[in-house]
Structure formats: structure tokens, C-alpha cells
Coordinates of N, CA and C in Angstrom, one line a residue:
X42 N 15.8 79.4 -45.8 CA 14.9 79.2 -46.7 C 13.7 78.8 -46.5
X43 N 14.5 77.0 -46.8 CA 13.1 76.3 -46.5 C 12.6 76.4 -45.3
X44 N 13.6 76.7 -44.2 CA 12.8 76.7 -42.8 C 11.6 77.5 -42.4
X45 N 11.8 78.8 -43.8 CA 11.1 79.7 -43.7 C 9.2 79.2 -43.7
X46 N 9.5 78.0 -44.5 CA 8.0 77.9 -45.3 C 7.5 76.4 -44.6
X47 N 9.0 75.9 -43.5 CA 8.6 74.4 -43.1 C 7.7 74.7 -41.8
X48 N 6.7 74.0 -41.6 CA 5.8 74.2 -40.3 C 6.2 72.7 -39.8
X49 N 6.5 72.8 -38.2 CA 7.2 71.9 -37.7 C 5.8 71.1 -37.0
X50 N 5.5 70.3 -36.7 CA 3.7 69.8 -35.8 C 4.5 68.9 -35.2
X51 N 4.7 69.3 -33.7 CA 4.7 69.1 -32.9 C 4.1 67.7 -32.1
X52 N 4.3 66.9 -31.9 CA 2.9 65.8 -31.0 C 2.9 66.0 -29.9
X53 N 1.5 66.1 -30.0 CA 1.0 66.2 -28.2 C 1.2 65.2 -27.2
X54 N 2.5 65.6 -26.6 CA 3.3 64.7 -26.2 C 2.2 64.7 -24.5
X55 N 1.8 65.4 -24.1 CA 1.3 65.5 -22.6 C -0.1 64.1 -23.0
X56 N -0.5 63.7 -24.7 CA -1.8 63.2 -24.4 C -1.0 61.8 -24.3
X57 N 0.2 61.9 -24.8 CA 0.6 60.2 -25.1 C 1.0 59.3 -24.0
X58 N 1.6 60.6 -23.5 CA 2.2 60.5 -22.1 C 1.2 59.7 -21.1
X59 N 0.5 60.5 -20.9 CA -1.2 60.2 -20.4 C -1.7 58.8 -20.8
X60 N -1.3 59.3 -22.0 CA -1.8 57.6 -22.4 C -0.9 56.3 -22.1
X61 N 0.1 56.7 -22.2 CA 0.9 55.7 -21.6 C 1.2 55.5 -20.3
X62 N 1.0 56.2 -19.6 CA 0.7 56.1 -17.8 C -0.4 55.0 -18.1
X63 N -2.0 55.3 -18.4 CA -3.0 54.6 -18.3 C -2.7 53.4 -18.7
X64 N -2.0 52.9 -19.8 CA -1.7 51.9 -20.1 C -0.4 51.1 -19.2
X65 N 0.4 51.9 -18.5 CA 0.9 51.2 -17.6 C 0.7 50.8 -16.4
X66 N -0.3 51.8 -16.1 CA -1.3 51.5 -15.2 C -2.0 50.0 -15.0
X67 N -2.8 50.1 -16.4 CA -3.4 49.1 -16.4 C -2.9 47.9 -16.8
X68 N -1.7 47.9 -17.1 CA -0.6 46.6 -17.4 C -0.1 45.9 -15.7
X69 N 0.0 47.2 -15.0 CA 0.2 46.6 -14.1 C -0.5 45.9 -13.4
X70 N -1.6 46.4 -13.5 CA -3.2 46.3 -12.6 C -3.2 44.7 -13.4
X71 N -2.9 44.3 -14.4 CA -3.3 43.5 -14.9 C -2.6 42.4 -14.3
X72 N -1.2 42.8 -14.2 CA 0.2 42.0 -13.8 C -0.5 41.4 -12.6
X73 N -0.9 42.0 -11.6 CA -1.2 42.2 -10.5 C -1.9 41.2 -10.4
X74 N -3.4 41.4 -10.9 CA -4.4 40.7 -10.6 C -4.0 39.3 -11.3
X75 N -3.6 39.5 -12.4 CA -2.6 37.7 -13.1 C -1.5 37.2 -11.8
X76 N -1.0 37.7 -11.4 CA -0.4 37.2 -10.1 C -1.4 36.4 -9.3
X77 N -1.9 37.9 -8.6 CA -2.7 36.7 -7.6 C -3.6 36.1 -8.1
X78 N -4.1 36.0 -9.4 CA -4.8 34.8 -9.8 C -4.1 33.9 -9.7
X79 N -2.6 33.3 -10.2 CA -1.9 32.3 -10.4 C -1.7 31.8 -9.1
X80 N -1.3 33.4 -7.8 CA -1.1 32.3 -6.5 C -2.3 31.6 -5.7
X81 N -3.8 32.5 -6.7 CA -4.8 31.5 -6.0 C -4.6 30.3 -6.8
X82 N -4.8 30.6 -7.7 CA -4.4 29.2 -8.8 C -3.4 28.0 -8.1
X83 N -2.3 28.2 -8.2 CA -1.0 27.8 -7.2 C -1.6 26.9 -6.3
X84 N -2.3 27.9 -5.2 CA -2.7 27.8 -3.9 C -3.6 26.1 -4.2
X85 N -4.8 26.5 -5.3 CA -6.0 24.9 -5.3 C -5.8 24.3 -5.9
X86 N -4.1 24.1 -6.5 CA -3.4 23.1 -7.4 C -2.3 22.3 -6.6
X87 N -2.1 23.3 -5.5 CA -1.0 22.6 -4.5 C -2.8 22.2 -3.6
X88 N -3.5 22.7 -3.0 CA -4.6 21.7 -2.3 C -4.2 20.8 -3.1
X89 N -4.6 20.6 -4.1 CA -5.4 19.2 -5.0 C -4.4 18.5 -5.2
X90 N -3.0 18.7 -5.2 CA -1.5 17.5 -5.0 C -1.6 17.0 -3.9
X91 N -1.6 17.9 -2.4 CA -2.0 17.5 -1.2 C -3.2 16.5 -1.3
X92 N -4.1 16.4 -1.3 CA -5.2 16.2 -1.6 C -5.2 14.5 -1.8
X93 N -4.8 14.9 -3.3 CA -4.7 13.7 -4.4 C -3.6 12.8 -3.9
X94 N -2.3 13.4 -3.1 CA -1.2 12.8 -2.4 C -2.2 11.8 -0.5
X95 N -2.8 13.0 -0.2 CA -3.5 12.3 0.7 C -4.3 11.1 0.5
X96 N -4.9 11.1 -0.5 CA -5.9 10.0 -1.2 C -5.2 8.9 -1.7
X97 N -4.0 9.2 -1.8 CA -2.6 7.9 -2.7 C -2.1 7.6 -1.0
X98 N -1.6 8.1 -0.6 CA -0.8 7.6 0.9 C -2.1 7.2 1.9
X99 N -3.4 7.7 1.2 CA -4.7 6.8 3.3 C -4.5 5.2 1.6
X100 N -4.6 5.0 0.2 CA -4.8 4.1 -0.4 C -3.4 3.3 0.2
X101 N -2.2 3.7 -0.1 CA -1.7 2.6 0.1 C -1.4 2.2 1.7
X102 N -1.8 2.8 2.5 CA -2.1 2.7 3.5 C -2.8 1.7 4.0
X103 N -3.9 1.2 3.2 CA -5.1 0.8 3.4 C -4.5 -0.9 2.8
X104 N -3.5 -0.5 1.5 CA -3.1 -1.7 1.0 C -2.5 -2.8 1.9
X105 N -1.3 -1.2 2.7 CA -0.4 -2.5 3.7 C -1.3 -2.9 4.4
X106 N -2.3 -2.6 5.1 CA -3.0 -2.8 5.9 C -3.6 -4.3 5.5
X107 N -4.1 -4.2 4.3 CA -4.7 -5.7 3.9 C -3.5 -6.4 3.6
X108 N -2.2 -6.0 3.6 CA -1.3 -7.2 3.2 C -0.8 -7.8 4.3
X109 N -0.9 -6.9 5.5 CA -0.8 -7.3 6.4 C -1.7 -8.2 7.4
X110 N -2.9 -7.9 7.5 CA -3.6 -9.0 7.5 C -3.8 -10.4 6.8
X111 N -3.3 -10.1 5.6 CA -3.7 -11.2 4.7 C -1.6 -12.1 4.8
X112 N -0.6 -11.4 5.4 CA -0.1 -12.7 6.3 C -0.2 -12.6 7.4
X113 N -0.5 -12.1 8.2 CA -1.0 -12.5 9.6 C -1.5 -14.0 9.3
X114 N -2.9 -13.7 8.5 CA -3.7 -15.1 8.0 C -3.2 -15.6 7.6
X115 N -2.1 -15.8 6.7 CA -1.0 -16.9 6.2 C -0.6 -17.7 7.1
X116 N 0.1 -16.5 8.0 CA 1.0 -17.2 9.3 C 0.1 -18.2 10.2
X117 N -1.3 -17.7 10.5 CA -2.0 -18.5 11.3 C -2.7 -19.3 10.7
X118 N -2.5 -19.7 9.2 CA -2.5 -20.6 8.6 C -1.6 -21.8 8.3
X119 N -0.3 -21.2 8.7 CA 0.7 -21.8 8.6 C 1.3 -22.2 10.0
X120 N 0.5 -21.8 11.2 CA 0.9 -22.3 12.4 C -0.3 -23.5 12.4
X121 N -1.5 -23.6 12.2 CA -2.7 -24.2 12.1 C -2.3 -25.4 11.9
X122 N -2.0 -25.1 10.6 CA -1.5 -26.6 9.6 C -0.3 -27.3 10.6
X123 N 0.7 -26.3 10.8 CA 1.8 -27.4 11.8 C 1.2 -27.6 12.7
X124 N 0.3 -26.8 13.8 CA -0.2 -27.5 15.0 C -1.2 -29.3 14.5
X125 N -1.4 -29.3 13.2 CA -2.2 -29.8 12.9 C -1.2 -31.4 12.4
X126 N -0.2 -30.6 11.6 CA 0.1 -32.1 11.2 C 1.1 -32.3 12.9
X127 N 1.7 -31.8 13.5 CA 2.3 -31.8 14.7 C 1.3 -32.7 15.7
X128 N -0.2 -32.9 15.8 CA -1.3 -33.8 16.0 C -1.0 -34.8 15.2
X129 N -1.1 -34.9 14.1 CA -0.9 -35.6 13.3 C -0.1 -37.4 13.9
X130 N 1.1 -36.5 13.8 CA 2.8 -37.0 13.9 C 2.4 -37.6 15.6
X131 N 2.3 -36.8 16.4 CA 1.8 -37.3 17.5 C 0.7 -38.5 17.7
X132 N -0.4 -38.4 16.5 CA -1.6 -39.9 17.0 C -0.9 -40.9 16.3
X133 N -0.1 -40.3 15.2 CA 1.0 -41.4 14.1 C 2.1 -42.5 15.3
X134 N 2.1 -41.9 16.0 CA 3.2 -42.5 17.1 C 2.6 -43.0 18.2
X135 N 1.8 -42.3 18.8 CA 0.8 -43.1 19.6 C 0.4 -44.4 19.2
X136 N -0.6 -44.5 17.5 CA -1.4 -45.0 17.1 C -0.1 -46.4 16.6
X137 N 0.9 -46.2 16.7 CA 1.8 -47.3 16.5 C 2.1 -47.9 17.2
X138 N 2.9 -47.2 19.0 CA 3.1 -48.1 20.2 C 1.6 -48.5 20.6
X139 N 0.8 -48.5 20.1 CA -0.6 -49.1 20.6 C -0.8 -49.9 19.8
X140 N -0.4 -49.9 18.6 CA -0.2 -50.9 17.9 C 0.6 -52.1 18.1
X141 N 1.8 -52.1 18.4 CA 3.0 -52.5 19.0 C 2.7 -53.5 20.2
X142 N 1.9 -52.4 21.1 CA 1.5 -52.6 22.7 C 0.5 -53.8 22.5
X143 N 0.3 -54.1 21.7 CA -1.4 -54.4 20.9 C -0.6 -55.9 20.0
X144 N -0.1 -55.6 19.6 CA 1.1 -57.5 18.9 C 1.3 -57.6 19.9
X145 N 2.5 -57.3 21.0 CA 2.5 -58.1 22.1 C 1.8 -58.6 22.6
X146 N 0.9 -57.2 23.1 CA -0.4 -58.4 24.3 C -1.0 -59.4 23.4
X147 N -1.2 -59.8 22.2 CA -1.9 -60.5 21.5 C -0.8 -61.9 21.5
X148 N 0.8 -61.6 21.7 CA 1.8 -62.7 21.5 C 1.6 -63.2 23.0
X149 N 1.6 -62.3 24.1 CA 1.9 -62.6 25.2 C 0.4 -63.5 25.6
X150 N -0.7 -63.4 25.3 CA -1.7 -63.6 25.3 C -2.1 -64.9 24.5
X151 N -1.4 -65.3 23.2 CA -1.5 -66.7 22.7 C -0.8 -67.3 23.5
X152 N 0.6 -66.5 23.6 CA 1.2 -67.8 24.0 C 1.3 -68.2 25.5

């Protein structure tokens, strides 16, 4: 009895399906665009990171070169100081021999 007076309204499934299809296509397209953007962005970020690493590596190499030059300069200074000390010690030895020889010559000349 109730069924006689009841009106069933069927939803327009075709319209909903089309709407859902459009949304799905839109979402898929948006996801594809997002993926492209992320890849591009990731690529740009990776490129920037590589560039920064390259700059960092250049700076490290430059610092290493400076350190090598400083060590070489220091080594050269040490060698020069050693050679000066060696020359001074030779001069002192020669001076002491000369003074001994001079003293001996003076003693022989006096006597």
C-alpha cells in the first residue's frame, strides 16, 4: 500500500559518473603535472646541490693548495735556517781554528 504512493527518485547516475570521470581525469592530470614539477624541481635541487658540492670541493682544493704552499714555504724556511745555521757553525769552527792558529803564530813569533 505504501508502495503505491511512494515515488522513488533515481539519481542521475550518468551525470554523476561523468562528473566523477572529469574529476578523476583532472586529478590524474594534476598528479602528472605535480610529478613533472617535482621531477623538475628535484632535478633543479639536485643540480643546485651538485653545484654547491662542486663549489665546496673547489674551496677545499683551494684550501689544500694554500696549505701545501704554506708547508712548502715553511719547509723551505726550515731548510734555509738549517743552511744558515750550518754556515754559521762552519764559520765558528773556522774562526776558532783561525784564532788558535793566530794564537800559535803569535806565540811562535813572540818566542
